[in-house]
Short mmCIF file of C-alpha atoms and ligand atoms in Angstrom, two decimals:
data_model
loop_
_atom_site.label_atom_id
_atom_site.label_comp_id
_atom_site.label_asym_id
_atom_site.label_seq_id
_atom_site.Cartn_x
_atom_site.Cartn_y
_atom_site.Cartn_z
CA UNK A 1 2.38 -99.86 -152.23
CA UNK A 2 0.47 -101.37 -148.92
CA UNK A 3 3.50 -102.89 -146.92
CA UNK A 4 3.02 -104.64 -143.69
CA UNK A 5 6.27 -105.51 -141.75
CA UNK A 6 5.78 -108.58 -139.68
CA UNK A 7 7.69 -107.94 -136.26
CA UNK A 8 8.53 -104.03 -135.74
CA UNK A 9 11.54 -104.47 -133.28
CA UNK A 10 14.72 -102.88 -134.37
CA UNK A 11 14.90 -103.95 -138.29
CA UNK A 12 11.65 -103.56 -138.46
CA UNK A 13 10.83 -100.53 -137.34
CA UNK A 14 13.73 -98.91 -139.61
CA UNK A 15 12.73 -100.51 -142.62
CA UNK A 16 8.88 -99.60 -141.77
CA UNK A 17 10.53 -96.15 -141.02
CA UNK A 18 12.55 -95.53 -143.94
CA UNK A 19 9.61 -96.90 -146.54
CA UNK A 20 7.04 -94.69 -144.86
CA UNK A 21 9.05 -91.43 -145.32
CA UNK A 22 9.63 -92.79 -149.45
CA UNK A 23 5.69 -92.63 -149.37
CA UNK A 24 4.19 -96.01 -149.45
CA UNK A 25 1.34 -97.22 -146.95
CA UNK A 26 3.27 -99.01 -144.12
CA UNK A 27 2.19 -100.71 -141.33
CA UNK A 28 4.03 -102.00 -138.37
CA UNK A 29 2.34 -105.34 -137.00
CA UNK A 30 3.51 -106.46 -133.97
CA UNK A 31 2.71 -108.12 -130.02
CA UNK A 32 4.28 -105.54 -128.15
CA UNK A 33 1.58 -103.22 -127.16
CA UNK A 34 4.10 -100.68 -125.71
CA UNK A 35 5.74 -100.16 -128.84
CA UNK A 36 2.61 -100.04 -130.90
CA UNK A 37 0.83 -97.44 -128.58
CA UNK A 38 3.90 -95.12 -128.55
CA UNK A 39 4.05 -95.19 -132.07
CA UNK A 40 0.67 -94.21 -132.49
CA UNK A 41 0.84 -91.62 -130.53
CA UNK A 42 3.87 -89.42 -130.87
CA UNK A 43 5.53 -91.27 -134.14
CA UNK A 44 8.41 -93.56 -134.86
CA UNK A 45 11.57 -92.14 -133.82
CA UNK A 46 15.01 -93.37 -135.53
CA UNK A 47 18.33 -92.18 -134.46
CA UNK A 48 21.93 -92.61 -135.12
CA UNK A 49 23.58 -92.87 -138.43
CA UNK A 50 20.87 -91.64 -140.95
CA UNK A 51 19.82 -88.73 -138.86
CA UNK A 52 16.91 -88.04 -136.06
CA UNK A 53 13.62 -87.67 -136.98
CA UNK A 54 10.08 -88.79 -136.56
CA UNK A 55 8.22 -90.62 -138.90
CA UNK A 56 4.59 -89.51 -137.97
CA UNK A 57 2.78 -91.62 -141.22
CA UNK A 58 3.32 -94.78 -140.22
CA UNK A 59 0.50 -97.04 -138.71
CA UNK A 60 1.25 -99.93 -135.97
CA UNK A 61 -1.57 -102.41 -135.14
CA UNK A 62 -1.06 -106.03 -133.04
CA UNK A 63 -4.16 -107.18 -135.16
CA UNK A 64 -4.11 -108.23 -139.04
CA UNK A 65 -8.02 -107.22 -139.69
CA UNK A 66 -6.79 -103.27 -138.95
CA UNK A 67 -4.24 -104.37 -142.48
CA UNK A 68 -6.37 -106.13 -144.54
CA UNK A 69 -4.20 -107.41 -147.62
CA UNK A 70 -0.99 -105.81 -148.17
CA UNK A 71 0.60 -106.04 -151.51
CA UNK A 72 3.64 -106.86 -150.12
CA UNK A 73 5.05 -107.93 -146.09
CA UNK A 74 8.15 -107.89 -144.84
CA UNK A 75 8.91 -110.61 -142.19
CA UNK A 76 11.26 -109.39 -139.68
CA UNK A 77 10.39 -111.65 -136.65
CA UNK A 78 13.25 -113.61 -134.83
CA UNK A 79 13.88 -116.57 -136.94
CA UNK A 80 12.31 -118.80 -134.39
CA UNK A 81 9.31 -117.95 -134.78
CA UNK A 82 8.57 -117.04 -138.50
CA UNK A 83 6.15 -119.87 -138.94
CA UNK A 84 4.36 -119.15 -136.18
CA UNK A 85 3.77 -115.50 -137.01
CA UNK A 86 2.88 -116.49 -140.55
CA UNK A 87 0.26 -118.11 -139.14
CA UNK A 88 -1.26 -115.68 -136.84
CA UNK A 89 -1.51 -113.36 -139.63
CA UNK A 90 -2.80 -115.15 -142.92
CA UNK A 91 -5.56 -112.32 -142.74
CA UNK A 92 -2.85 -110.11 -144.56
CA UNK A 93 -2.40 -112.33 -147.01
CA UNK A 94 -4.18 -113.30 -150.26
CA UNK A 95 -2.72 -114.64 -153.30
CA UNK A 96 -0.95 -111.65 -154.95
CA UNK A 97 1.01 -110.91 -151.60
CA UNK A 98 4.55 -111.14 -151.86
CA UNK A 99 6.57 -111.95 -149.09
CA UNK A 100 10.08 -111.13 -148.48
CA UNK A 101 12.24 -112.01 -145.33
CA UNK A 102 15.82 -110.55 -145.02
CA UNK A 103 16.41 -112.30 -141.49
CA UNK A 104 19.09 -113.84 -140.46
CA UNK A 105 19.77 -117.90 -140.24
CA UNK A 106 19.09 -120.24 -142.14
CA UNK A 107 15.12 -122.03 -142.75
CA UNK A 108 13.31 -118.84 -143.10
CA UNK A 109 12.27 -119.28 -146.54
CA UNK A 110 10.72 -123.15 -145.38
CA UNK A 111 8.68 -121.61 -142.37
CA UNK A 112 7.27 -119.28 -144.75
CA UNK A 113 6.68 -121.69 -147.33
CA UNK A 114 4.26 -124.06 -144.95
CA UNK A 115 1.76 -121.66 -145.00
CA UNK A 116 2.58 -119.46 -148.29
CA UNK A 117 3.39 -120.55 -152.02
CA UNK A 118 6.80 -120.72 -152.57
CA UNK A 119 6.21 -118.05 -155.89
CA UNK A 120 5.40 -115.59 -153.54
CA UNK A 121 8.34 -115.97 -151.52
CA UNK A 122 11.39 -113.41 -152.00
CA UNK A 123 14.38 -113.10 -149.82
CA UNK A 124 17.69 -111.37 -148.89
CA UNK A 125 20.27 -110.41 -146.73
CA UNK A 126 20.82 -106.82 -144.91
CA UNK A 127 24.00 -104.93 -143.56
CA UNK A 128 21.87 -102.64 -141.78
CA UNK A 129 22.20 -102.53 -138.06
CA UNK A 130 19.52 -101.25 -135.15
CA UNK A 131 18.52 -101.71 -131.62
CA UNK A 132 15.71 -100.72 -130.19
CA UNK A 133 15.98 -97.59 -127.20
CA UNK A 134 12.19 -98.02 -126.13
CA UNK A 135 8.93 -98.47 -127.37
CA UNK A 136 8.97 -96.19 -130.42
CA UNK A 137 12.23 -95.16 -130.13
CA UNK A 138 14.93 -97.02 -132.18
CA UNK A 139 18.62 -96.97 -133.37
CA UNK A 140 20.45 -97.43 -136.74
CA UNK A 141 23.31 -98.29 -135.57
CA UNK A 142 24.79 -99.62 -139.21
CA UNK A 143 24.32 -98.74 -142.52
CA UNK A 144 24.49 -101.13 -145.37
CA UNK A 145 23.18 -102.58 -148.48
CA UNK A 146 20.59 -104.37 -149.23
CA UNK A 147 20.65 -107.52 -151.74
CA UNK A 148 17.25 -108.88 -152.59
CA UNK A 149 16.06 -111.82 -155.50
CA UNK A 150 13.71 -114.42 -157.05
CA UNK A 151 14.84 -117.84 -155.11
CA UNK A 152 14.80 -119.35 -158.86
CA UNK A 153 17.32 -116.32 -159.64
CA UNK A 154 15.47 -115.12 -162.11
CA UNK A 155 14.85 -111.12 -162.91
CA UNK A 156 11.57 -110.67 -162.52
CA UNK A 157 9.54 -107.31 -162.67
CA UNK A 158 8.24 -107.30 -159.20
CA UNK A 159 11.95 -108.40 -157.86
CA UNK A 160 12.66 -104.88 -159.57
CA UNK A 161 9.24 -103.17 -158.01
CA UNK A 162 10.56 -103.60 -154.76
CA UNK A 163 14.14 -102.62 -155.44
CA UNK A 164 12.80 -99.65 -156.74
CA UNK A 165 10.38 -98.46 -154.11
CA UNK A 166 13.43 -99.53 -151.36
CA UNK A 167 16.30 -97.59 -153.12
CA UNK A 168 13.29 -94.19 -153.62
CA UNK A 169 12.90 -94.71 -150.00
CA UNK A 170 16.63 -94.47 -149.38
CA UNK A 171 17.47 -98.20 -148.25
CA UNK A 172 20.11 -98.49 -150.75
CA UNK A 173 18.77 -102.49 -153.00
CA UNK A 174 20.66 -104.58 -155.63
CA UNK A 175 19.02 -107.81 -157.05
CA UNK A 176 20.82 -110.65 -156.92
CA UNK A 177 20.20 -113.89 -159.27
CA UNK A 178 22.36 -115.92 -156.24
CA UNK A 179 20.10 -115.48 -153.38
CA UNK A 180 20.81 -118.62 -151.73
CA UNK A 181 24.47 -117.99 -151.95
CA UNK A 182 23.32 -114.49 -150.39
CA UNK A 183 21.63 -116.42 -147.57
CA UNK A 184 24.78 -118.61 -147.02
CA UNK A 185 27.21 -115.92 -147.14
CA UNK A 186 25.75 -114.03 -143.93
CA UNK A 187 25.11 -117.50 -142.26
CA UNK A 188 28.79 -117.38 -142.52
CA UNK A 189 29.34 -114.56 -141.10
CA UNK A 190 27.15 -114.64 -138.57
CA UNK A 191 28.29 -118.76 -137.24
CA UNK A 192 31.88 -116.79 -136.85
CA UNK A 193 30.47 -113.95 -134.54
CA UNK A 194 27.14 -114.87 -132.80
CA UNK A 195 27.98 -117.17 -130.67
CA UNK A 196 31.15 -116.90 -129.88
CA UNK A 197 30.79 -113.35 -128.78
CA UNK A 198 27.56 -114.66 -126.87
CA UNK A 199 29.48 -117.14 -124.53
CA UNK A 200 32.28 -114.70 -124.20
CA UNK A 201 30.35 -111.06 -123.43
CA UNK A 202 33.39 -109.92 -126.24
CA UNK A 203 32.70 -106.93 -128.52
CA UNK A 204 32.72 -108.37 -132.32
CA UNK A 205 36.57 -106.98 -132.62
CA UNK A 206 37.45 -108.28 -129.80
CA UNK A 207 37.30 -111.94 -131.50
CA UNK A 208 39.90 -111.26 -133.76
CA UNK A 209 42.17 -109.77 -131.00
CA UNK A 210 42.44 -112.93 -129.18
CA UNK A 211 44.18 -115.84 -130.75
CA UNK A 212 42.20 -118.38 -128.94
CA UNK A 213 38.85 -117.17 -130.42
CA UNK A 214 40.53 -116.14 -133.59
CA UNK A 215 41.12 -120.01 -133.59
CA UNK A 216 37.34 -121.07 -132.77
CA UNK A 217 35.81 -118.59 -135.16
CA UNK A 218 38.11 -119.76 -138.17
CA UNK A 219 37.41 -123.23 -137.27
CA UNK A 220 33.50 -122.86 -136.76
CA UNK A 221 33.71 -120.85 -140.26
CA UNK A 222 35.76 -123.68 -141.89
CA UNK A 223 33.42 -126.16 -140.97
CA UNK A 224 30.43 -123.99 -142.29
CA UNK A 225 32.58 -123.47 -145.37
CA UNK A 226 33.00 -127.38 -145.78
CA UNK A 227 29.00 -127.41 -145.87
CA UNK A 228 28.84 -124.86 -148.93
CA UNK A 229 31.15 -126.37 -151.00
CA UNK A 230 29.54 -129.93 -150.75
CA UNK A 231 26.06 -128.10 -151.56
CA UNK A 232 27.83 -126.60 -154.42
CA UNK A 233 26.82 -123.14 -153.26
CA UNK A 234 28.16 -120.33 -154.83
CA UNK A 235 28.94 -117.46 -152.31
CA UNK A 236 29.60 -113.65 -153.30
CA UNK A 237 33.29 -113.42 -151.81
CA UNK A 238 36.18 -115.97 -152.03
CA UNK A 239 37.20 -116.93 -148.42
CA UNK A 240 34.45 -116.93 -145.49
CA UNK A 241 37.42 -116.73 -143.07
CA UNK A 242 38.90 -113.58 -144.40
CA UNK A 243 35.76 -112.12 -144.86
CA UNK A 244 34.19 -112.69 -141.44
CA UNK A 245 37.08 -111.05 -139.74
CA UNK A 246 37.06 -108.13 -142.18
CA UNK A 247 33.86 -107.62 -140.67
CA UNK A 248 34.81 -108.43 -137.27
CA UNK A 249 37.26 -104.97 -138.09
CA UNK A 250 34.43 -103.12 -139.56
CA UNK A 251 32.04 -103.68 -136.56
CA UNK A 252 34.48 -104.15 -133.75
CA UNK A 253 32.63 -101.63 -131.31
CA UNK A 254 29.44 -104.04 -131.64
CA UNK A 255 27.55 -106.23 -129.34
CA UNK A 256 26.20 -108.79 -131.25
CA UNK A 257 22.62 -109.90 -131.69
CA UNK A 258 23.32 -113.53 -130.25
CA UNK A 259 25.57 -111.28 -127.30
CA UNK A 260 22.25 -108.66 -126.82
CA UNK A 261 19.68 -111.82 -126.77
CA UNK A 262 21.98 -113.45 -123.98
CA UNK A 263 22.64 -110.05 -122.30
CA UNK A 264 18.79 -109.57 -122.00
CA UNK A 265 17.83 -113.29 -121.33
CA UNK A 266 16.20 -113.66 -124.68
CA UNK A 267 15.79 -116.74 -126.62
CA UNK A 268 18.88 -116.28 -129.53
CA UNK A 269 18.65 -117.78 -132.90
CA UNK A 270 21.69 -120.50 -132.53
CA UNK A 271 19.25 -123.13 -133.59
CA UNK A 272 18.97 -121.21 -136.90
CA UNK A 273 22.53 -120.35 -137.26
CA UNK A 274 25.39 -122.66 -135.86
CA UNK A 275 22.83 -125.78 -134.92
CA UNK A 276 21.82 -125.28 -138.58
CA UNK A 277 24.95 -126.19 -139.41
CA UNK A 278 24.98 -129.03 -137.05
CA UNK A 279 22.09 -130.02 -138.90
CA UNK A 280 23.35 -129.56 -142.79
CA UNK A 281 26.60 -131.30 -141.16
CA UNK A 282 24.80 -134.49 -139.84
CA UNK A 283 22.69 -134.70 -143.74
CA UNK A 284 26.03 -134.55 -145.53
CA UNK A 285 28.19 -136.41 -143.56
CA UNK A 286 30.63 -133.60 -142.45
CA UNK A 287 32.55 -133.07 -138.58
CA UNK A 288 31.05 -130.23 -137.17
CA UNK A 289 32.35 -130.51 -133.02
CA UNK A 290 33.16 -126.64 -133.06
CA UNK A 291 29.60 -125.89 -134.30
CA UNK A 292 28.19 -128.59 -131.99
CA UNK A 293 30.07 -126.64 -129.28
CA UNK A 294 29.14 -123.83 -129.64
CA UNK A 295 25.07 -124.97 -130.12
CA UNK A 296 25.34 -126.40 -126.81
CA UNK A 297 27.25 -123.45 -124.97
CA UNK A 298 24.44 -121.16 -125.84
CA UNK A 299 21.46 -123.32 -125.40
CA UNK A 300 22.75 -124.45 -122.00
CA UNK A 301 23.41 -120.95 -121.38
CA UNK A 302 19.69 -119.80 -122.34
CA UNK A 303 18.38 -123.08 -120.12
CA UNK A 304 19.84 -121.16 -117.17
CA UNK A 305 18.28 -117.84 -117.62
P1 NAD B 401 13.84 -107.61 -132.48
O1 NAD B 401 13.80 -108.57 -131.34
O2 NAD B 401 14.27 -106.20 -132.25
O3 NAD B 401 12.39 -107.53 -133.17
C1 NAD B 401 11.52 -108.64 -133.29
C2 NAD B 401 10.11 -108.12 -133.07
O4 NAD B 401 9.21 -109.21 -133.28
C3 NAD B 401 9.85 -107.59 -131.64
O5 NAD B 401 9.40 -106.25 -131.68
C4 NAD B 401 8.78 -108.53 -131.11
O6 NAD B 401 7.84 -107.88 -130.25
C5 NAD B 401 8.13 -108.98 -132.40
N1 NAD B 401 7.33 -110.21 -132.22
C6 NAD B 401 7.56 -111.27 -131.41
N2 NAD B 401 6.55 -112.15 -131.51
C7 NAD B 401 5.68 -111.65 -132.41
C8 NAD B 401 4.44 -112.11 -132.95
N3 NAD B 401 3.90 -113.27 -132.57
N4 NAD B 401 3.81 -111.33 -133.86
C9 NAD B 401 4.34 -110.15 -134.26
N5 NAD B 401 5.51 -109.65 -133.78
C10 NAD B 401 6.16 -110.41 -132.88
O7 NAD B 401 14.74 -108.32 -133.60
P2 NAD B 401 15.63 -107.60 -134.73
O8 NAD B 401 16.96 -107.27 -134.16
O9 NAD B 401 14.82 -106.57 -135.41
O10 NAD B 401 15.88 -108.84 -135.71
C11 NAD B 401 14.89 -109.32 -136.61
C12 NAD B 401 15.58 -110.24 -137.62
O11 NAD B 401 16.54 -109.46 -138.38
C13 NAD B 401 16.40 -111.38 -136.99
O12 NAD B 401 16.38 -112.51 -137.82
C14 NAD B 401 17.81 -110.79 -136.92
O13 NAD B 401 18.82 -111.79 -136.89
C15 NAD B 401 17.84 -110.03 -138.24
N6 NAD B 401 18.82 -108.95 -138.31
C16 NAD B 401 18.96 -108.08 -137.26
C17 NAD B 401 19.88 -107.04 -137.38
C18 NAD B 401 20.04 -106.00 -136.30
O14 NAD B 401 20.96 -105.17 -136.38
N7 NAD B 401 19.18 -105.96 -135.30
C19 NAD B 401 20.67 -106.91 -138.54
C20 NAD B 401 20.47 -107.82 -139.59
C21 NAD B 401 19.53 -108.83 -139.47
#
């Protein structure tokens, strides 16, 4: 299969890396000529958790027409900008192209969807973890499942395609008929961690260790919670609370994303994440002054880079 993966930072470059070495066509498109250039020329290099090696067939290009039509892309840009790299790159696309995006936040699926038909729009959610070392050089830093589906739930043959050519490759895919719930459950999550470990330079354990942002995050997550049960939104564990501090435990030696972006002076994605839930809030009616918090926190902190 001809992938392209739309933005070859940290996720992906490992997913480009690990569906390379299960032998399908991949190419890495991205703007950052460093990165590109090095992988080129000496191979992508992942280390940490699944071993060091370097992945020598892989491609990496910063223009579409070096593609042509891929079968199926991977979007894997920041969620701020997915629209706008959709757009750059309709050259890669033609009707049969299925897209899948397993970023985090929540409006991914609707940036895609201005530009491509929603039937050729997967998505998911992935417990994988990387950062990036330097151009061509990355780290996978967590290893996890990935849950994949139709966004009308259904089973379709190409939903099981892909699941197929990601667990041969060794990225370890279920299908799920509940994507949205999928979506939702890691929005979750990730409202509980981002940005309070952002504004407070804490390590993702670290939350839970502290009863005054034990308090915010179970607050910020109950609000969030409040949102999914008025959508009627079925998610695939009981209690968001419990479960984003279990993983709080489980990844309590990590920065955070939102805590890296800040660290680094990059835009984050709290507009996609806790302002969504401003947003959602504001639609149905429901308080959300932790979440409005901790929007403003962040973006005044970004303002003041
Ligand atoms: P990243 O910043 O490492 O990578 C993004 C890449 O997009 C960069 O290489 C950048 O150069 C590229 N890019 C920017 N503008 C572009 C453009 N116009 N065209 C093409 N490429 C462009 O980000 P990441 O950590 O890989 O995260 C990607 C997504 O995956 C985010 O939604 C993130 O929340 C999610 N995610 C990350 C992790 C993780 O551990 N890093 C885990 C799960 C989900």
């Amino acid at each position: 299969m001809k992938i392209a993966i739309l933005g070859a930072g940290a996720m992906g470059s490992l997913y480009g890396g690990f569906l390379a070495e299960g032998g399908n066509e991949v190419w890495l498109l991205d703007v950052w000529r460093e990165h590109i250039d090095a992988i080129n020329n000496n191979g992508l290099i992942i280390e940490g958790l699944s071993g060091h090696r370097i992945i020598k067939n892989i491609k990496a290009t910063s223009n579409p027409f070096d593609i042509g039509i891929a079968d199926l892309v991977i979007v894997f840009v920041k969620s701020t900008i997915t629209d706008i790299v959709i757009s750059q790159n309709l050259d890669i696309f033609d009707k049969n192209t299925i897209v899948l995006t397993l970023q985090n936040g929540l409006g991914n699926v609707e940036k895609i969807n201005k530009l491509i038909n929603k039937k050729n729009i997967i998505a998911g959610v992935t417990a994988h973890g990387a950062t990036l070392i330097s151009p061509g050089n990355i780290f996978h830093a967590g290893i996890g499942a990935t849950n994949i589906g139709e966004l009308n739930g259904g089973f379709s043959d190409r939903i099981r395609v892909i699941s197929n050519i990601m667990n041969t490759a060794g990225l370890e895919t279920t299908v799920s008929d509940n994507v949205i719930g999928l979506i939702w459950g890691k929005l979750l999550v990730n409202v509980g961690i981002n940005a309070l470990t952002a504004i407070t330079k804490l390590k993702n354990g670290q939350l839970i260790d502290n009863a005054e942002t034990e308090e915010l995050l179970e607050t910020a997550v109950n609000e969030a919670w409040n949102i999914v049960k008025a959508k009627g939104i079925l998610l695939s564990y009981d209690n968001p609370i419990i479960y984003t501090k279990q993983v709080c435990k489980a990844t309590a030696q990590n920065f955070s994303s939102m805590l890296q972006d800040i660290t680094n002076c990059r835009k984050t994605e709290i507009d996609m994440i806790n302002g969504a839930i401003v947003r959602e809030g504001k639609k149905l009616g429901i308080e959300t002054p932790v979440n409005i918090t901790l929007t403003n926190l962040v973006k005044s902190i970004e303002k003041n880079y």
